[in-house]
PDB file of C-alpha atoms in Angstrom:
ATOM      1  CA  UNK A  63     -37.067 -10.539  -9.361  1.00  0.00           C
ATOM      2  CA  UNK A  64     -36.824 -13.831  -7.354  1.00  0.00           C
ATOM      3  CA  UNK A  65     -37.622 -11.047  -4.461  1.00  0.00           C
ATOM      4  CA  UNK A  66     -40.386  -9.993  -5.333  1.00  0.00           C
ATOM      5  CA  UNK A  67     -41.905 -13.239  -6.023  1.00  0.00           C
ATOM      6  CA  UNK A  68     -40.825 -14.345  -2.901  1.00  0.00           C
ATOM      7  CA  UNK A  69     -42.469 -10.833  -1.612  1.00  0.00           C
ATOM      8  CA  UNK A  70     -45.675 -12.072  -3.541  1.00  0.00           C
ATOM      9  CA  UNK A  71     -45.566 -15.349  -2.350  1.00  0.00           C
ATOM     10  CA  UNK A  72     -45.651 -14.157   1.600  1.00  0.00           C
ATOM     11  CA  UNK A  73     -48.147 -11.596   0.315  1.00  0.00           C
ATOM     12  CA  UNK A  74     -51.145 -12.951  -1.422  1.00  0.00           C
ATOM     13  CA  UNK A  75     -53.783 -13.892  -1.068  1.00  0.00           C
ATOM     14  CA  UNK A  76     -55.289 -11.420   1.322  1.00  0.00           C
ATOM     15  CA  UNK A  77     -57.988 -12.035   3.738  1.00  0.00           C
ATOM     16  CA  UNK A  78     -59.563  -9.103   4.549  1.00  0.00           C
ATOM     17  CA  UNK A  79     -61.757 -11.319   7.302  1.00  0.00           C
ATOM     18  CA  UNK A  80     -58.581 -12.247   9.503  1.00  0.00           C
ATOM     19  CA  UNK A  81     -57.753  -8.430  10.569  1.00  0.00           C
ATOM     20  CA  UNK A  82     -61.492  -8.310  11.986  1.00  0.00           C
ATOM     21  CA  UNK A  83     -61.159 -11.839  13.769  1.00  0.00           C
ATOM     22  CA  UNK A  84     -58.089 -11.083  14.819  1.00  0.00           C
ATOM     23  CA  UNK A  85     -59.144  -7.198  16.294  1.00  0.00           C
ATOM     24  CA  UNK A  86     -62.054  -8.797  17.697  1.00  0.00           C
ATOM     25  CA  UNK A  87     -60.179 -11.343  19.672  1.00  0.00           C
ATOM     26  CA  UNK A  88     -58.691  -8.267  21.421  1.00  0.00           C
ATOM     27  CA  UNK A  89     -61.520  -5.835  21.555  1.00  0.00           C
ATOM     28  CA  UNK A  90     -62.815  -5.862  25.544  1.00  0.00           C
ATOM     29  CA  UNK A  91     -58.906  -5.703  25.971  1.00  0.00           C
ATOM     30  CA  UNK A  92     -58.817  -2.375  24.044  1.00  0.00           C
ATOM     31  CA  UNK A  93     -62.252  -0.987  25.295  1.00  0.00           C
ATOM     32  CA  UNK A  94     -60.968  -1.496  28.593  1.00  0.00           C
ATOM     33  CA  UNK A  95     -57.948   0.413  28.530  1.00  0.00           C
ATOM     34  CA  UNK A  96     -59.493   3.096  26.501  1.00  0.00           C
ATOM     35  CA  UNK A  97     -61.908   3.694  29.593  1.00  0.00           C
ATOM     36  CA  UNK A  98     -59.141   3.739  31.467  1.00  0.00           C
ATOM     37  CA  UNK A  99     -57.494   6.291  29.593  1.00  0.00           C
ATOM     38  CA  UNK A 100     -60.040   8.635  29.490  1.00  0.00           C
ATOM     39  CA  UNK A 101     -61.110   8.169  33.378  1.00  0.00           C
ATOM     40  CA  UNK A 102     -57.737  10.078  34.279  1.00  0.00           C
ATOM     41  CA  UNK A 103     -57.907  12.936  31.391  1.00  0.00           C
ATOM     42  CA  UNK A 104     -57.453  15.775  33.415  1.00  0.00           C
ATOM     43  CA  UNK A 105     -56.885  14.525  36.775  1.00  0.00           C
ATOM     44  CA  UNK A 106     -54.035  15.633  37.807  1.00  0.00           C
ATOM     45  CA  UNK A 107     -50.981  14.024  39.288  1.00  0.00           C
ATOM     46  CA  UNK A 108     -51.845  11.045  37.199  1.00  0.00           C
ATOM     47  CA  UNK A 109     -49.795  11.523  34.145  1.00  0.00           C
ATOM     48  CA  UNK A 110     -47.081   8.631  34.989  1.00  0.00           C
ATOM     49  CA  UNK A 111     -50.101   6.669  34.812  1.00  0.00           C
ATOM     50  CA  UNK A 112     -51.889   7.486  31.652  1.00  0.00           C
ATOM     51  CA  UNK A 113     -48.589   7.588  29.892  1.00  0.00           C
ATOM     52  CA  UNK A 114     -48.241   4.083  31.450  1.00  0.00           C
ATOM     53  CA  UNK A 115     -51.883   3.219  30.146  1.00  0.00           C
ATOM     54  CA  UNK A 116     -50.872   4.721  26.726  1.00  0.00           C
ATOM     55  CA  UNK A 117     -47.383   2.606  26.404  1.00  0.00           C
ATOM     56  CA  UNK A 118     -49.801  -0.705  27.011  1.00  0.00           C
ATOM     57  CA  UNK A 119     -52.311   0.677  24.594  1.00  0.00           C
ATOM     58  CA  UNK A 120     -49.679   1.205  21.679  1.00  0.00           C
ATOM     59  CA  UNK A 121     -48.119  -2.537  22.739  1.00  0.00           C
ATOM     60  CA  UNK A 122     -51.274  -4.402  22.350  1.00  0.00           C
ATOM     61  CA  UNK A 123     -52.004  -2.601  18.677  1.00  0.00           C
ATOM     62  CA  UNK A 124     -48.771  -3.836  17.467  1.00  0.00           C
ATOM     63  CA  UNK A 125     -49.599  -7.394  19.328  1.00  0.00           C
ATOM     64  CA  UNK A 126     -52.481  -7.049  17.448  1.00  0.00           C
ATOM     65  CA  UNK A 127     -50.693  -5.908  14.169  1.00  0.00           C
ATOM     66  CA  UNK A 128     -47.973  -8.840  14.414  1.00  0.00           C
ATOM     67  CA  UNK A 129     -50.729 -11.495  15.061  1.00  0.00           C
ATOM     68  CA  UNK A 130     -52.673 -10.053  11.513  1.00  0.00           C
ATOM     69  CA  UNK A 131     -49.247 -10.184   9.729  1.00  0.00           C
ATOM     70  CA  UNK A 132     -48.649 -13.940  10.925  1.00  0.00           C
ATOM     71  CA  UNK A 133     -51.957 -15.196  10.259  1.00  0.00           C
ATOM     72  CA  UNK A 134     -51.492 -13.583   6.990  1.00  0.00           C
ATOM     73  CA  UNK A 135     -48.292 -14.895   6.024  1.00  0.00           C
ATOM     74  CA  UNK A 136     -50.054 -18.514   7.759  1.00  0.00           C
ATOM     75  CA  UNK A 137     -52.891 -18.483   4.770  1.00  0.00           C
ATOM     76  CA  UNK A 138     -51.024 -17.247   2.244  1.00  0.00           C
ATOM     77  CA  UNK A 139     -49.151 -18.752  -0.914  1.00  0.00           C
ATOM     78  CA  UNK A 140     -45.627 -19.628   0.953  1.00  0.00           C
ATOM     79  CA  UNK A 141     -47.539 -20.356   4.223  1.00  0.00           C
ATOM     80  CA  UNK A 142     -49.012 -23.131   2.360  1.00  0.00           C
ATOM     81  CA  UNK A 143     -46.104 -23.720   0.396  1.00  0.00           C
ATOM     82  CA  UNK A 144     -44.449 -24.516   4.410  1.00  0.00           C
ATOM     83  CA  UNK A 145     -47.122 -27.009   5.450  1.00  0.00           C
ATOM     84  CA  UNK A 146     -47.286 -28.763   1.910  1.00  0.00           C
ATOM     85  CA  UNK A 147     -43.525 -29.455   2.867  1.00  0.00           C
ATOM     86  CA  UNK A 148     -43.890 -30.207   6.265  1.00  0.00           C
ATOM     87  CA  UNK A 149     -44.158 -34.121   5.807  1.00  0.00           C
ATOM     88  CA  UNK A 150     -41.016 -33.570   4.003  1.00  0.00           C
ATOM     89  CA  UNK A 151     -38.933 -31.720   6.783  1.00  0.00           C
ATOM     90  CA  UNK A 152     -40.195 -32.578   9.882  1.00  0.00           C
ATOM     91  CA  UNK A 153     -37.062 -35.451   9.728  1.00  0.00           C
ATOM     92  CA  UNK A 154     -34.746 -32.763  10.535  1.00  0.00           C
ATOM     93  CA  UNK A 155     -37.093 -31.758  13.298  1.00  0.00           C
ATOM     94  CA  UNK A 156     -38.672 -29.066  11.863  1.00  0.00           C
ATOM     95  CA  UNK A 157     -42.045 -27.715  11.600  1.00  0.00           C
ATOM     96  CA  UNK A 158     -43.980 -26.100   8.846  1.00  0.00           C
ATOM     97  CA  UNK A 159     -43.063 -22.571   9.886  1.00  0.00           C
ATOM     98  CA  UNK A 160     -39.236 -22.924   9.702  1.00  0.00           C
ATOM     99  CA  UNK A 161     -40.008 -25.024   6.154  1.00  0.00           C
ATOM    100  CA  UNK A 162     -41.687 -22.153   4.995  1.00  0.00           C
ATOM    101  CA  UNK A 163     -38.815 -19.504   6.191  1.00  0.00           C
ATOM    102  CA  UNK A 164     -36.723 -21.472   4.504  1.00  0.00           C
ATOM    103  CA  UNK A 165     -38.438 -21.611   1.083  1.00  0.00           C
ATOM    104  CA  UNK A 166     -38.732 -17.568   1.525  1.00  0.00           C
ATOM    105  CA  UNK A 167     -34.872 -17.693   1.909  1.00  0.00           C
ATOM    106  CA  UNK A 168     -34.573 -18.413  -1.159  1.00  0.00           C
ATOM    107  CA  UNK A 169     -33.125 -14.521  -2.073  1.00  0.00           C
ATOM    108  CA  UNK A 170     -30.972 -14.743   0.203  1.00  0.00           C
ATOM    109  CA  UNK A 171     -30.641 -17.161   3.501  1.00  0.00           C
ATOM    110  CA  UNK A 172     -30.257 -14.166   5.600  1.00  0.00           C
ATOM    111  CA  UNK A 173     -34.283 -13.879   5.231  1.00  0.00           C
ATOM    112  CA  UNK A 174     -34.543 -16.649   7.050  1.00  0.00           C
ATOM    113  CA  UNK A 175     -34.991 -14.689  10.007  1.00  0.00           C
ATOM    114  CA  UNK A 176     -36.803 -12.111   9.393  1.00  0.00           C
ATOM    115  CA  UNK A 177     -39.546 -14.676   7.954  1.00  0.00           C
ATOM    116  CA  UNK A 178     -39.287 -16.124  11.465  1.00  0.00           C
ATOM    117  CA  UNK A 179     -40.119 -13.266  12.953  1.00  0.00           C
ATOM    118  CA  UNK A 180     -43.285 -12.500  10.940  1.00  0.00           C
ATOM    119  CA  UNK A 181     -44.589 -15.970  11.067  1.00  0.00           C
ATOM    120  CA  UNK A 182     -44.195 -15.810  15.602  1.00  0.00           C
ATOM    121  CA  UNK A 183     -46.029 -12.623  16.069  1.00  0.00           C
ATOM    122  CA  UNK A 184     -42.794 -10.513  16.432  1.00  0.00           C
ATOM    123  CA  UNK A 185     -43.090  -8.442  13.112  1.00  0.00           C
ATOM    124  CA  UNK A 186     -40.846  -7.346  10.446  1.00  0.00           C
ATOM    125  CA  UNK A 187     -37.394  -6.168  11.283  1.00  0.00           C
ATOM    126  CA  UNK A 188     -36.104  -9.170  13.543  1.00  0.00           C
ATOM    127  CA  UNK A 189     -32.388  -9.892  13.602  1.00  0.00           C
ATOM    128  CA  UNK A 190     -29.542 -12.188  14.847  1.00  0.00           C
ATOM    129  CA  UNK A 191     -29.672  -9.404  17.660  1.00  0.00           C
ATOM    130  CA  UNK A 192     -33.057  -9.603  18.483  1.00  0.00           C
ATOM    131  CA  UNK A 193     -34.069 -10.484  22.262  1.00  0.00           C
ATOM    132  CA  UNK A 194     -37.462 -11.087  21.274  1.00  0.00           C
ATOM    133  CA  UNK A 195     -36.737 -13.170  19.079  1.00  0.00           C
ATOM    134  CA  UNK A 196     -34.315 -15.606  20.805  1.00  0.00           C
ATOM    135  CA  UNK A 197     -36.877 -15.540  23.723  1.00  0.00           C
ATOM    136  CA  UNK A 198     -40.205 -16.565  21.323  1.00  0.00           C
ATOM    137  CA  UNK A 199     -38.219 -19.567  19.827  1.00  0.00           C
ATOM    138  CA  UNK A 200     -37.064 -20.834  23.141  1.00  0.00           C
ATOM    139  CA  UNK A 201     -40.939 -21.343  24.178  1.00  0.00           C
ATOM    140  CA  UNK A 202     -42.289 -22.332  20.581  1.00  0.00           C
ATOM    141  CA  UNK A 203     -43.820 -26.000  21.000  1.00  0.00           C
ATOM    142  CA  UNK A 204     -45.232 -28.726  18.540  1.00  0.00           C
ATOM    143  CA  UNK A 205     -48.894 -28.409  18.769  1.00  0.00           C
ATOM    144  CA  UNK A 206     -50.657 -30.093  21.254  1.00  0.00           C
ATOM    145  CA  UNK A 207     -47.614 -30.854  22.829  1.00  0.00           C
ATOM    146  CA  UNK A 208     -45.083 -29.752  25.627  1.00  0.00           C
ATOM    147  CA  UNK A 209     -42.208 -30.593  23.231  1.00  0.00           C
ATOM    148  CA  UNK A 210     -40.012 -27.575  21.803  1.00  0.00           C
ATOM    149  CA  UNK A 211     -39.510 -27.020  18.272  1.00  0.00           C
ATOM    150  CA  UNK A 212     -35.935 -25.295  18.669  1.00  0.00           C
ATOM    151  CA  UNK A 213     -33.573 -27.652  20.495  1.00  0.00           C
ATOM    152  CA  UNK A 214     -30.260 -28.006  20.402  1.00  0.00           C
ATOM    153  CA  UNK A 215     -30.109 -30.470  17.128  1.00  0.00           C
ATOM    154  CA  UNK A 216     -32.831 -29.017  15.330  1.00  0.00           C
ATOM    155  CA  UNK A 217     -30.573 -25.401  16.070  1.00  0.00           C
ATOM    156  CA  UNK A 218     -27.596 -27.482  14.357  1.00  0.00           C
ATOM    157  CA  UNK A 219     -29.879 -29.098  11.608  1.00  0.00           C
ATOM    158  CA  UNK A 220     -30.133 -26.103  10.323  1.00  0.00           C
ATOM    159  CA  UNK A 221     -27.020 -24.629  10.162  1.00  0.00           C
ATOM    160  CA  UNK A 222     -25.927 -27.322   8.688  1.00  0.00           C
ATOM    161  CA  UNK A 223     -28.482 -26.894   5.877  1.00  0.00           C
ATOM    162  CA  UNK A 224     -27.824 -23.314   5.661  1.00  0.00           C
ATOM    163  CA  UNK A 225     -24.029 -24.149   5.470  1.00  0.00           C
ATOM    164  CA  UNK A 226     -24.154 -26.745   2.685  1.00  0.00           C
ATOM    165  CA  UNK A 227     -27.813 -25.367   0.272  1.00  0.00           C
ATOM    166  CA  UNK A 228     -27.193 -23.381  -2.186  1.00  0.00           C
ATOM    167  CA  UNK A 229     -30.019 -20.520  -0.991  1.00  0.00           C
ATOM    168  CA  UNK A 230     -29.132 -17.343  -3.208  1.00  0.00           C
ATOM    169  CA  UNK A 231     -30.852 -16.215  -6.554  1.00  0.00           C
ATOM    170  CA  UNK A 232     -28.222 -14.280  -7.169  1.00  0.00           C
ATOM    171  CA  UNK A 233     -25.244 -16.315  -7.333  1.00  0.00           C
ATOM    172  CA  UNK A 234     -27.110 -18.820  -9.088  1.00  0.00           C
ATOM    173  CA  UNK A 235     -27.925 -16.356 -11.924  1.00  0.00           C
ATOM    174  CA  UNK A 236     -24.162 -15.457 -11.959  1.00  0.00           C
ATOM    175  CA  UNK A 237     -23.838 -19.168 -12.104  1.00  0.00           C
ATOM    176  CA  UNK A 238     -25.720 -18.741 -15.586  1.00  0.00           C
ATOM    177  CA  UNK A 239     -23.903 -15.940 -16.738  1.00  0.00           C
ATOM    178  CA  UNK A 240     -20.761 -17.529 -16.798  1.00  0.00           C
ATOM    179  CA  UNK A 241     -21.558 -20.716 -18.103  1.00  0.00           C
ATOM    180  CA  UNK A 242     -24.219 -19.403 -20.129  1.00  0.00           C
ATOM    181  CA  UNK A 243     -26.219 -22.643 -19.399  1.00  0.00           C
ATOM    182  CA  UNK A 244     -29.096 -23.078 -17.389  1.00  0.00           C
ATOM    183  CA  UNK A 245     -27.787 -26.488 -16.473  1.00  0.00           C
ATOM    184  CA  UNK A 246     -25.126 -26.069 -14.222  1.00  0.00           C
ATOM    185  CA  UNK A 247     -27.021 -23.225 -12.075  1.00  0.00           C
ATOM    186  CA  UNK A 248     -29.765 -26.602 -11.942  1.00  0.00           C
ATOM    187  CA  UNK A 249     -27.114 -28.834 -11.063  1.00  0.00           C
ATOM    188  CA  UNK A 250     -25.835 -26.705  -8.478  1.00  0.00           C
ATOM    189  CA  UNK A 251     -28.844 -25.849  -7.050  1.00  0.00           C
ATOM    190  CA  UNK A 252     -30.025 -29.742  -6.857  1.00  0.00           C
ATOM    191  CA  UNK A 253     -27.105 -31.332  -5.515  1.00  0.00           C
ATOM    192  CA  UNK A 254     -26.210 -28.485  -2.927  1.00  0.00           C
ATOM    193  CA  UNK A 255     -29.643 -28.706  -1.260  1.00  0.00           C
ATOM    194  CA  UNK A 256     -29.688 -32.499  -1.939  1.00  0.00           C
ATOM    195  CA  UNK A 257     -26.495 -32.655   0.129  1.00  0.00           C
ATOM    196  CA  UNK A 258     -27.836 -30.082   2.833  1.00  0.00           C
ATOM    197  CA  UNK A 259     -31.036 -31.847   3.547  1.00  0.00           C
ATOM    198  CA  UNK A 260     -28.895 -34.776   4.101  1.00  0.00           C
ATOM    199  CA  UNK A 261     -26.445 -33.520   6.282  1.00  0.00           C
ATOM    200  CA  UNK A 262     -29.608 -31.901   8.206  1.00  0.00           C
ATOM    201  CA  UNK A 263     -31.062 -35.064   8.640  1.00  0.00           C
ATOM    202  CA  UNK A 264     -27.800 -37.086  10.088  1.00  0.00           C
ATOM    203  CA  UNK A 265     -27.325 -33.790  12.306  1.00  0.00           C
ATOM    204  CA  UNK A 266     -30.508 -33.827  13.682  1.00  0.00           C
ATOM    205  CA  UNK A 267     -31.536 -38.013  14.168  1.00  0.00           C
ATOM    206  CA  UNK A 268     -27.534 -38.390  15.522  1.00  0.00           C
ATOM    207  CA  UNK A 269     -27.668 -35.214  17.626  1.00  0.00           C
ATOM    208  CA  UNK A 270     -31.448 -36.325  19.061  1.00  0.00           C
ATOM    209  CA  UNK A 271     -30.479 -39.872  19.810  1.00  0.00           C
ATOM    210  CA  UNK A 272     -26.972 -38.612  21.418  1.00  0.00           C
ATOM    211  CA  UNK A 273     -29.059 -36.202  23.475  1.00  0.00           C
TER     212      UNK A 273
END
């Protein structure tokens, strides 16, 4: 359940306007390697490069379908939900975009990542593994600045959160089961991510004045 909401959340509400902005921004791109295409259909001894034209076709559509995903996700319920708590994290060097992967981690703080890679144009299905990933975060900057969101303390900060919240629906509601109270899954849920945003903070305001 706390999925789905979360789902919801990331989901709604849905501007129909942003997919057409967003193709348009890329539409003399498109157009021109359409007419490229079709100048070598049937030309032969150019197939190496219309199937090179076609791979750079089918990477700029899902450029294109990554960038309408993360504007998406940008406008929508937990996107806001990440810059209404940006005041609130950016003490442990963070921006809205990781606040608002964390508040989708929720479920589970593997999600974390996966949000990440939705909300930086990389698309669903992004790992600890991921190349692309690793590489996007290494060049993500505060705007209008040269400075880098992901540096080595903010990287700690939030491990350190990660290791100390209490980020699972599920073993909070287990939490309730047992103690068939609603008041100690509260509890636990309060002072664990009272005691991780914390620990974030010293992390990161030690680690950037040590650095």
């Amino acid at each position: 359940a706390v999925a789905v909401i979360v789902w919801a959340a990331a989901y709604f509400p849905r501007n129909a306007e942003i997919e057409k902005t967003v193709r348009a921004e890329y539409a003399a791109s498109l157009a021109q390697l359409d007419q490229q295409v079709e100048s070598l259909e049937g030309q032969e001894g150019r197939d190496e490069q219309r199937e090179q034209l076609e791979q750079q076709q089918q990477e700029l559509q899902d450029l294109i379908s990554n960038r309408v995903s993360a504007v998406q996700l940008e406008q929508s319920f937990l996107g806001r939900a990440g810059k209404l708590i940006e005041p609130l994290v950016k003490p442990l060097g963070w921006d809205w975009r990781i606040g608002c992967a964390v508040v989708a981690s929720f479920p589970a703080r593997e999600v974390v990542i996966g949000v990440m890679g939705v909300i930086y144009d990389l698309g669903e299905g992004q790992n600890e593994e991921s190349a692309n990933l690793r590489d996007k975060l290494r060049k993500v900057h505060w705007p209008d600045s040269d400075r880098k969101v992901f540096t080595i303390p903010v990287a700690l900060s939030i491990m350190v959160f990660f290791a100390l919240c209490a980020q699972c629906g599920a073993t909070l509601v287990v939490i309730r089961q047992e103690t068939n109270s609603w008041r100690w899954p509260i509890f636990t849920f309060a002072y664990m991510t009272s005691l991780a945003y914390v620990g974030a903070l010293l992390t990161y305001q030690i680690g950037s004045r040590l650095m």
